[in-house]
Tab-separated table of C-alpha atoms in Angstrom:
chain	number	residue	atom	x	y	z
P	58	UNK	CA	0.119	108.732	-74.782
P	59	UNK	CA	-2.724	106.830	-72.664
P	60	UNK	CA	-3.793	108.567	-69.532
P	61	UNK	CA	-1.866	105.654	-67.805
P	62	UNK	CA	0.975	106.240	-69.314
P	63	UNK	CA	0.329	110.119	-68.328
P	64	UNK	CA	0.038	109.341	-65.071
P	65	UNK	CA	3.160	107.335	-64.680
P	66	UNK	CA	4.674	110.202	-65.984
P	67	UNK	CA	3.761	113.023	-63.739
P	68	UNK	CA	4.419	110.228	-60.937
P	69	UNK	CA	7.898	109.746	-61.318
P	70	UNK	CA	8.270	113.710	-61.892
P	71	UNK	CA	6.769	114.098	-58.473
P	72	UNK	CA	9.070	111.116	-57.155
P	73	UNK	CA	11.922	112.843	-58.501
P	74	UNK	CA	11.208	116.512	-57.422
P	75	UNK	CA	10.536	114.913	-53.583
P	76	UNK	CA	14.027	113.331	-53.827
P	77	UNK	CA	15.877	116.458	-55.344
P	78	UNK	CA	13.856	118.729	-52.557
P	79	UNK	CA	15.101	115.854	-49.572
P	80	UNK	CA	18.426	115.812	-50.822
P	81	UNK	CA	18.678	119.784	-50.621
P	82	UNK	CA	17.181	119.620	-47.590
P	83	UNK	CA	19.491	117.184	-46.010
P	84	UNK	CA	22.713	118.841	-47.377
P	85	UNK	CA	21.587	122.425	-45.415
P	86	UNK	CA	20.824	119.909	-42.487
P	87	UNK	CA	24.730	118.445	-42.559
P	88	UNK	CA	25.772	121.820	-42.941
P	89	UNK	CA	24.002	123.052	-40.014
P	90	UNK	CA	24.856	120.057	-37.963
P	91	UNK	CA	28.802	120.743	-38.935
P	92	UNK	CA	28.628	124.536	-37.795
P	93	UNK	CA	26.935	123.558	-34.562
P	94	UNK	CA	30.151	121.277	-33.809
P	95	UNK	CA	32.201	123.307	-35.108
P	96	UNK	CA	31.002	126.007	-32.566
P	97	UNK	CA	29.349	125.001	-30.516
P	98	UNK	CA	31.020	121.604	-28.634
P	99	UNK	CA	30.709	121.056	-25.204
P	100	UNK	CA	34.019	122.824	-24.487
P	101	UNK	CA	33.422	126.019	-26.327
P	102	UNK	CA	30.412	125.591	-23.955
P	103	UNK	CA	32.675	125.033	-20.485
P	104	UNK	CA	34.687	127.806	-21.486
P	105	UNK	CA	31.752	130.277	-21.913
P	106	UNK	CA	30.273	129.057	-18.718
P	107	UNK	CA	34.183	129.581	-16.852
P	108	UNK	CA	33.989	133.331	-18.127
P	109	UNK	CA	30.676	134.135	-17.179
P	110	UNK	CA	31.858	132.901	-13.523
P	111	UNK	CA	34.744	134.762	-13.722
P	112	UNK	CA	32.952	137.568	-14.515
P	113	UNK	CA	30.395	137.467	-12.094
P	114	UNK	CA	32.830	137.060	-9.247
P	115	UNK	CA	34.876	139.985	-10.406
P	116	UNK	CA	31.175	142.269	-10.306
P	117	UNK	CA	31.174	140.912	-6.409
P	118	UNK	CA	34.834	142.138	-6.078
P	119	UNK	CA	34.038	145.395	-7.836
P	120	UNK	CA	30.634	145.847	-5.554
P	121	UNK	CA	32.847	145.481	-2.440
P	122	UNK	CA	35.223	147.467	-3.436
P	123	UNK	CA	32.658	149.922	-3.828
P	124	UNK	CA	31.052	149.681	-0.557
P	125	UNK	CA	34.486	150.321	0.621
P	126	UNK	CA	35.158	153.786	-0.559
P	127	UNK	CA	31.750	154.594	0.039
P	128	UNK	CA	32.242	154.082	3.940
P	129	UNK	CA	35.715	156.049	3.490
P	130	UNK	CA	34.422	158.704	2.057
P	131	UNK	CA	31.698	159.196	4.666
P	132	UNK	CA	34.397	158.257	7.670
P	133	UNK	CA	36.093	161.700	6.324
P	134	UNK	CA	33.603	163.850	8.241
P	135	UNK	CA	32.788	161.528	10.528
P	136	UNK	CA	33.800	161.921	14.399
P	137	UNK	CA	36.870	159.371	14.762
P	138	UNK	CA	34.584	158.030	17.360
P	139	UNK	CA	32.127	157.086	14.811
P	140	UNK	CA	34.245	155.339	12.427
P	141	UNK	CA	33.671	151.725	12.824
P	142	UNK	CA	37.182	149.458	13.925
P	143	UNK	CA	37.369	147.796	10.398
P	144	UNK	CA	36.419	150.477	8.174
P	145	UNK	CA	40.358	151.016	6.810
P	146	UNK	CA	40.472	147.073	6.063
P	147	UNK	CA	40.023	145.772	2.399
P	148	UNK	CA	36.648	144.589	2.046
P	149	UNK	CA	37.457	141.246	0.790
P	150	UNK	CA	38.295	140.858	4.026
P	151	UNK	CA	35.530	141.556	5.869
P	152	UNK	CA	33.246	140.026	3.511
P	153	UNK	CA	33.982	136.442	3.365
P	154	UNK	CA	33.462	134.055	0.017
P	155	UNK	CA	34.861	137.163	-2.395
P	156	UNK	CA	37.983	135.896	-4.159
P	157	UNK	CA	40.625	138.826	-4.012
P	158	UNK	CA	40.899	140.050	-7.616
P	159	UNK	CA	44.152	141.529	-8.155
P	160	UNK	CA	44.706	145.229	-9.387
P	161	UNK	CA	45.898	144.355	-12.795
P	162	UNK	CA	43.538	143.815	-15.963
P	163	UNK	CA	40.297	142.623	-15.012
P	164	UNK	CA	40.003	139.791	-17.087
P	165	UNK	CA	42.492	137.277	-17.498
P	166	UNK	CA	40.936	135.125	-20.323
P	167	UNK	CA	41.348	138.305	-22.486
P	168	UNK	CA	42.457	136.884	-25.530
P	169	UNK	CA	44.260	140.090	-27.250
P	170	UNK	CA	48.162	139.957	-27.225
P	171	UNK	CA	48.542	143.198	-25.121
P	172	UNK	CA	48.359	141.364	-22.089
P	173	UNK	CA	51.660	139.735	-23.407
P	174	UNK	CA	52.971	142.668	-24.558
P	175	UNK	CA	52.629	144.253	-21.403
P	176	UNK	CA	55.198	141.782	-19.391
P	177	UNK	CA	57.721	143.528	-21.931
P	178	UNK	CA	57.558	146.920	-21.099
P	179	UNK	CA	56.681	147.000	-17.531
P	180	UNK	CA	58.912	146.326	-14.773
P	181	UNK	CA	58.292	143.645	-12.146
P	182	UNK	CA	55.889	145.455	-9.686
P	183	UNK	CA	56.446	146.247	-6.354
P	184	UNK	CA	53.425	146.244	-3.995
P	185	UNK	CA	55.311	148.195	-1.624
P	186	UNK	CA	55.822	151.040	-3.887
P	187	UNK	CA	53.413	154.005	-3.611
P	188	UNK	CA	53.615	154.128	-7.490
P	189	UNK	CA	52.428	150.787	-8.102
P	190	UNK	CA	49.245	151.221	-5.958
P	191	UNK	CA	48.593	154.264	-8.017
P	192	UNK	CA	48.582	152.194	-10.889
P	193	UNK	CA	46.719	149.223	-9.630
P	194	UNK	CA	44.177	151.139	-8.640
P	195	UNK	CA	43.813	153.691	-11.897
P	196	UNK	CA	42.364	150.580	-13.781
P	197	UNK	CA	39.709	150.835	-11.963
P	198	UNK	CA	39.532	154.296	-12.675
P	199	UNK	CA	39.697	155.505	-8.824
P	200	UNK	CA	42.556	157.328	-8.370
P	201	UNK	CA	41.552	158.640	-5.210
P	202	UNK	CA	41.499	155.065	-3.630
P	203	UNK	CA	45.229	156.020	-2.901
P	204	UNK	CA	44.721	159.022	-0.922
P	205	UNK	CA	42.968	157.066	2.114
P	206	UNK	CA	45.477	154.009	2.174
P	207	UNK	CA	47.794	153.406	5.395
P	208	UNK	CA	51.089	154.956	5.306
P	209	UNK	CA	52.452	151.961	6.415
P	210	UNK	CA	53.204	149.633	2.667
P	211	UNK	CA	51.323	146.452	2.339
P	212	UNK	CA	53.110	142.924	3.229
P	213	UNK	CA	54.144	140.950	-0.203
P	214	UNK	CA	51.393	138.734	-0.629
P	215	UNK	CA	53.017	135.668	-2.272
P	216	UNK	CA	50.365	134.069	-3.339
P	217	UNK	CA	50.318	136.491	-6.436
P	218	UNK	CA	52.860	134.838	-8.026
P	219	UNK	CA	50.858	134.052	-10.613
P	220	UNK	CA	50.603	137.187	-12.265
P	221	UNK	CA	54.374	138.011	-12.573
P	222	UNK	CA	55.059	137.305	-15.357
P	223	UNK	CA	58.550	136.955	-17.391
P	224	UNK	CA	59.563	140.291	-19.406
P	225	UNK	CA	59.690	139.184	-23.318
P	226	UNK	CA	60.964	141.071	-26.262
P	227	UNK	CA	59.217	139.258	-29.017
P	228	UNK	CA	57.083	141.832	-31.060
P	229	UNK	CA	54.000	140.171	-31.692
P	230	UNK	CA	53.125	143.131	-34.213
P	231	UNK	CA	56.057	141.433	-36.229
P	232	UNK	CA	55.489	137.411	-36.566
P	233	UNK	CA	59.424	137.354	-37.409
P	234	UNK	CA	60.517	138.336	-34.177
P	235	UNK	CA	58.459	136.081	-32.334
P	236	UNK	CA	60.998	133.279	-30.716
P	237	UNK	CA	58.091	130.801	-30.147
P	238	UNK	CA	56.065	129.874	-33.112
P	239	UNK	CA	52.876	128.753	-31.801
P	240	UNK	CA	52.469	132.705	-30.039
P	241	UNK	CA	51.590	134.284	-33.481
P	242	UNK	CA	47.713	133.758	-32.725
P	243	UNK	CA	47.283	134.941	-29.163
P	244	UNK	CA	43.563	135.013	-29.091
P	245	UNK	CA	43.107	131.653	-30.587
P	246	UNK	CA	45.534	130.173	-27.677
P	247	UNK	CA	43.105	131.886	-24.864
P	248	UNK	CA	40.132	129.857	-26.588
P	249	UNK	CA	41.917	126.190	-26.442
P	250	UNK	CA	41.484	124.463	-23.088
P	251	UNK	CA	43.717	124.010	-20.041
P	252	UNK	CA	45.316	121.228	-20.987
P	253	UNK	CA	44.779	118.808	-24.091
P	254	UNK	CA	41.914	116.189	-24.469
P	255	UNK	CA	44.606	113.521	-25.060
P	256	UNK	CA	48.644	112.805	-25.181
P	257	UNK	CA	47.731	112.292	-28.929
P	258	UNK	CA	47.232	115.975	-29.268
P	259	UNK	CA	50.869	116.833	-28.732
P	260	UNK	CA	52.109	113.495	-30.311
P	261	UNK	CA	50.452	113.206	-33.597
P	262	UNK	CA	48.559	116.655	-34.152
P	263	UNK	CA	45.265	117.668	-33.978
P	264	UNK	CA	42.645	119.816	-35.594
P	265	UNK	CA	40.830	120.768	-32.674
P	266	UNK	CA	43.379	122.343	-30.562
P	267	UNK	CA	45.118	125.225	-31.874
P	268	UNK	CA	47.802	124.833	-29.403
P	269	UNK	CA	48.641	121.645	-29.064
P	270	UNK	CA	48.807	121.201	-33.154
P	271	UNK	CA	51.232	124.282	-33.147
P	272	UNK	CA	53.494	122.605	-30.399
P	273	UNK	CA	53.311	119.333	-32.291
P	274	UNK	CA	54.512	121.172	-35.330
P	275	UNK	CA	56.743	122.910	-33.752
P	276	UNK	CA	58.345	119.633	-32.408
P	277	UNK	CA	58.414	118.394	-35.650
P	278	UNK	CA	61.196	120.392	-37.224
P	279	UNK	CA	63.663	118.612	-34.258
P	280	UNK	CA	64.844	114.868	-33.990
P	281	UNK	CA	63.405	114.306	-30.934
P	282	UNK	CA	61.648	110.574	-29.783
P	283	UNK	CA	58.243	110.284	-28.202
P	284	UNK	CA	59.055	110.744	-24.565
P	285	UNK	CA	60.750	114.137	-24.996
P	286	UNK	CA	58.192	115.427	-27.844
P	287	UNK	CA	55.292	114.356	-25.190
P	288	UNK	CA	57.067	115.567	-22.359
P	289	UNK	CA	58.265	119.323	-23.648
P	290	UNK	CA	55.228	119.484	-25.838
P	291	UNK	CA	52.783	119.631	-22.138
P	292	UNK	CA	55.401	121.796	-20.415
P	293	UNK	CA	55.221	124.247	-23.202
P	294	UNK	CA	51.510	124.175	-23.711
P	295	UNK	CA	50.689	124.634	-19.738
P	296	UNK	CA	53.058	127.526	-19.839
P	297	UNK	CA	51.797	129.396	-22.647
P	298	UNK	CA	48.437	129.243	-21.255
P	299	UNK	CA	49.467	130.572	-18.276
P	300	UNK	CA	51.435	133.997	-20.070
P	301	UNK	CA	48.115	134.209	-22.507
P	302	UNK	CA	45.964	133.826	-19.615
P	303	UNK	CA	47.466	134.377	-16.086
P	304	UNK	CA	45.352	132.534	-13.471
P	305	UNK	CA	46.329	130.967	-10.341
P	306	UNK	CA	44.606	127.868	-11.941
P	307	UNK	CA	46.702	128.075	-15.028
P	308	UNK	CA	50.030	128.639	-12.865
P	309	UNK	CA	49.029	125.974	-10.649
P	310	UNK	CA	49.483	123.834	-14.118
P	311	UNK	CA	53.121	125.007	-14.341
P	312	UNK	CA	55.637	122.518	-12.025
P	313	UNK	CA	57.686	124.667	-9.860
P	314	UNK	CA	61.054	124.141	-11.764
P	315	UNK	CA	59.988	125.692	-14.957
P	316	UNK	CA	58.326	128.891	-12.910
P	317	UNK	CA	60.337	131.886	-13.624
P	318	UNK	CA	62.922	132.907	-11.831
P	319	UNK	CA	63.843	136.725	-10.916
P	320	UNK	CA	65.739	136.958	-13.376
P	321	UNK	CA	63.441	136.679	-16.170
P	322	UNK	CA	61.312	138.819	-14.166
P	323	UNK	CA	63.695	141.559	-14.352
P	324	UNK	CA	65.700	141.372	-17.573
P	325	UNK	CA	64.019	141.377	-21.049
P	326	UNK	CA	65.162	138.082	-22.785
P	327	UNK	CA	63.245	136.144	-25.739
P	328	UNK	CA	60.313	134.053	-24.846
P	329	UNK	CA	61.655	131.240	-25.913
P	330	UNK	CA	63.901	130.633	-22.913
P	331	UNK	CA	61.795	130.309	-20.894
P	332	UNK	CA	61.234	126.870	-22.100
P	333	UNK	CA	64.174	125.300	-20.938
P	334	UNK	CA	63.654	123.043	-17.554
P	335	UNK	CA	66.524	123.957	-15.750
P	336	UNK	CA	66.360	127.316	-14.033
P	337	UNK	CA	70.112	127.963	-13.314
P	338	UNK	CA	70.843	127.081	-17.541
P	339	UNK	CA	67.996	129.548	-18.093
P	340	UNK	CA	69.467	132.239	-15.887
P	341	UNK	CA	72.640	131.852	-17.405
P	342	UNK	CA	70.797	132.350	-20.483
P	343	UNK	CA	68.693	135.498	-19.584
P	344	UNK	CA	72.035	136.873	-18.892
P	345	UNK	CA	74.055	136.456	-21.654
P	346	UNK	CA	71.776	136.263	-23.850
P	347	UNK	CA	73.512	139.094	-26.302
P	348	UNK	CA	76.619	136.460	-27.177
P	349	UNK	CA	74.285	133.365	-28.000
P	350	UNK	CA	71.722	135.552	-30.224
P	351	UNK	CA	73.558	134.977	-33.073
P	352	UNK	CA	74.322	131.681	-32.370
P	353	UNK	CA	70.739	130.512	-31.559
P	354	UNK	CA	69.757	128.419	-34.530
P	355	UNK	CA	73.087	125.956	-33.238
P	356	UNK	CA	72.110	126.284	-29.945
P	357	UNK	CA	68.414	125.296	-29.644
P	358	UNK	CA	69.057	122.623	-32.597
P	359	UNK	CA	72.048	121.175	-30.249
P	360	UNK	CA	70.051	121.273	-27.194
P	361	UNK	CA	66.669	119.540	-28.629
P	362	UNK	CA	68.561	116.823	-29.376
P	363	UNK	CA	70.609	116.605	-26.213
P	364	UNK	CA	67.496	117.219	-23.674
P	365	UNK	CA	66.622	113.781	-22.209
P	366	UNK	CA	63.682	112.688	-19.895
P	367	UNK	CA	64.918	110.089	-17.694
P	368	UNK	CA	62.800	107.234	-19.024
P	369	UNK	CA	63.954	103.377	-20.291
P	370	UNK	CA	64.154	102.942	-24.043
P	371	UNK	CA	61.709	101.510	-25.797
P	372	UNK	CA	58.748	101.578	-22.262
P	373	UNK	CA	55.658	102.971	-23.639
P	374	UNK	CA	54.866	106.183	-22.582
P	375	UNK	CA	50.750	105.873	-22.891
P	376	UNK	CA	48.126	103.614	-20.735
P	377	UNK	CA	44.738	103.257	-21.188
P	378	UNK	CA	42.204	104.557	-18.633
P	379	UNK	CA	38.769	103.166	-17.872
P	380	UNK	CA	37.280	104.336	-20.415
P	381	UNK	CA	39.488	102.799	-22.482
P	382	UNK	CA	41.452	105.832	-23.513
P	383	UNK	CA	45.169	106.661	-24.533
P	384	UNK	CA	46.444	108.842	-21.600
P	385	UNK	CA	49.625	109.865	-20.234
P	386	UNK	CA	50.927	106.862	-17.945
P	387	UNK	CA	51.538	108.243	-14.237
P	388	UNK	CA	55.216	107.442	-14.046
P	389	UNK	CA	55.774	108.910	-16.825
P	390	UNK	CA	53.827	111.954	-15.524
P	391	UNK	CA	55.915	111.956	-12.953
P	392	UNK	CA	59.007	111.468	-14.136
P	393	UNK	CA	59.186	114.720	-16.878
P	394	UNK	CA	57.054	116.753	-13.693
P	395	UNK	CA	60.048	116.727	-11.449
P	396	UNK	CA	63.345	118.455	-12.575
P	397	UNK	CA	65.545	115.100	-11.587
P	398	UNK	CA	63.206	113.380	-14.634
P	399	UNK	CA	65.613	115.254	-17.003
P	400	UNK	CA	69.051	115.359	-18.094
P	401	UNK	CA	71.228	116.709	-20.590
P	402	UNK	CA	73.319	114.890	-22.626
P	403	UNK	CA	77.751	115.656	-22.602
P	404	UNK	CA	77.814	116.534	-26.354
P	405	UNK	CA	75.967	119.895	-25.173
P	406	UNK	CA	77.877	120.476	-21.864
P	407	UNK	CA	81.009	119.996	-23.614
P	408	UNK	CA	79.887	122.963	-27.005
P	409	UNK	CA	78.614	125.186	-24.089
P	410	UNK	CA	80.322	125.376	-21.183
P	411	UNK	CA	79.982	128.665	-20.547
P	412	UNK	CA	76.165	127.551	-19.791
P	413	UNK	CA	76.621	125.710	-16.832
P	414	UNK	CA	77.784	128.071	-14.576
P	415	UNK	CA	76.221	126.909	-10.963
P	416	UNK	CA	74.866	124.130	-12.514
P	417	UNK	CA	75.543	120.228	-10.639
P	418	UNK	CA	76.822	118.385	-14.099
P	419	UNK	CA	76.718	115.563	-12.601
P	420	UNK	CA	72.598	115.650	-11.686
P	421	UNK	CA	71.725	116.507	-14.700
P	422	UNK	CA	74.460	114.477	-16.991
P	423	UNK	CA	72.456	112.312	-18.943
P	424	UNK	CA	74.586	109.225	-20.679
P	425	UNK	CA	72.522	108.141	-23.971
P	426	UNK	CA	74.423	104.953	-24.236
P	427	UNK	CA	72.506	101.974	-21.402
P	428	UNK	CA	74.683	99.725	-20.172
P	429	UNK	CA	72.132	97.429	-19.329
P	430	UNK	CA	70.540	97.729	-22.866
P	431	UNK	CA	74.237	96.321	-24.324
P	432	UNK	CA	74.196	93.554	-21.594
P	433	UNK	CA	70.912	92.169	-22.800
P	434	UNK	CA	72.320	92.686	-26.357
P	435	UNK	CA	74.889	90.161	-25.733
């Protein structure tokens, strides 16, 4: 060979190394840029960000708190002359801007499945109760916070709602006991958001929401249309987030019909009832539950298909915002928000009876067939 022809040669070797080292190069690049969305998107982000508040205003709580049984402790041996007027009053109330942490577990974005569990085996708690201000206060690990309270029992603060939560017996040791599908991955359900990015979520599935895709699978398995899929699949989603993580935000998500009532407070039922938008059917329920267990496949398969939201056939459910986005349209909202927005079919009044003790048939007596609908028809 020439020394031309040599030098073409070791040219297009070098050309061709330089292209096999950029194309290595840019396939670790893709994979780095896919692990950094994976990971790290702007709502992994948020969330971070929301726990590190938390956290932080739980340390203020906890540095109060402290200040407070110091100044007991030193009021002990002090004249009662000397002890200043507010020194037997809860320091987040002298110090304002603190956010009264209750005495339960600290942190409520805890993703493990005990804080589930424990709504099984513990009994509604009583503030009044000298007992349950023992225990409030031991998970803090000062027991002796109980020995300088007033003998008089606190007032039921009602705002606390939010973190009574219904008493289950689903084992979520064994995933066959567990009456709601999507509650077999606790932790992952404290990682997804609030509520979903888009309607789409709950509608179509998604690979980005852990939640929302198990709902939408979940749905899937029933007949249901559209409006009821859309409509039970955000009910169930804001309520789950709110027993995985109890929050006053995340109950605020929850509308007041579906919140439970003292009955399913007080008597261990599966989790799966809780579900169901009327609160006297769900009472009913939580009470004799024992002769419908056997029974439930028929009676959840019945009722998903006899569950209406009061909507018109065929009216689209979606809208698009300003930014040109599919989202939920506000009637809509509305309508499957309120407890009058849903009805229930006769077919399931009529196999169940028994269910509708207390219950006004004829608000919630839904007739499928439209009358209107057949007058256009002709």
């Amino acid at each position: 060979m020439s020394s031309v022809e040599k030098k073409r040669l070791r040219d297009r070797r070098a050309q061709q190394n330089l292209r096999s080292k950029r194309s290595q190069h840019m396939a670790v690049l893709e994979k780095e840029v896919a692990h950094c969305r994976e990971h790290h998107d702007d709502q992994g982000i948020q969330r971070l960000l929301q726990v590190i508040t938390d956290l932080r205003k739980q340390n203020e709580v906890l540095r109060s708190r402290q200040e407070h049984l110091k100044c007991l402790v030193n009021s002990w041996d002090a004249s009662p002359a000397e002890v200043p007027a507010n020194a037997h009053e809860p320091s987040d109330q002298r110090l304002p801007g603190l956010i009264a942490i209750p005495g339960g577990p600290m942190n409520n974005t805890d993703p493990s499945s005990n804080r589930i569990q424990s709504s099984r085996t513990n009994t509604p708690r009583d503030d009044s109760s000298p007992s349950s201000l023992l225990i409030s206060n031991s998970s803090y690990g000062q027991t002796s916070f109980t020995q300088t309270l007033p003998r008089e029992p606190p007032e039921v603060d009602t705002s606390l709602a939010w973190e009574q939560l219904p008493r289950h017996d689903d084992d979520f040791l064994n995933p066959q006991t567990i009456s709601c599908p999507w509650f077999e991955c606790p932790e992952r359900i404290a990682l997804c958001p609030e509520s979903p990015s888009s309607p789409l979520d709950l509608l179509y599935g998604t690979k980005t929401n852990y939640l929302a895709d198990m709902i939408y699978k979940a749905t899937q398995r029933r007949p249901i249309r559209d409006p009821e899929r859309l409509a039970v699949g955000w009910l169930c989603y804001h309520l789950t987030r709110w027993i995985v993580s109890p929050s006053p935000a995340t109950y605020a998500n929850i509308p007041p019909f579906l919140r439970p009532v003292p009955d399913q407070l007080q008597i261990t039922h599966p989790m799966v009832l809780d579900n169901i938008p009327w609160p006297q059917i769900r009472m009913n329920l939580v009470r004799h539950w024992d002769l419908f267990r056997d029974m439930r496949d028929d009676l959840f398969g019945l009722f998903s298909c006899c569950v209406k939201v009061r909507w018109p056939w065929g009216e689209s459910i979606l809208e698009r915002n300003s930014n040109n986005e599919l989202c939920i349209k506000e009637k809509f909202f509305e309508t499957f928000m309120s407890e009058a927005g849903w009805g229930l079919t006769p077919e399931f009044m009529q196999r169940y009876p028994q269910l509708l003790a207390g219950v006004d048939l004829g608000a919630i007596t839904y007739e499928l067939v439209d009358k209107e609908f057949y007058q256009g028809e002709k």
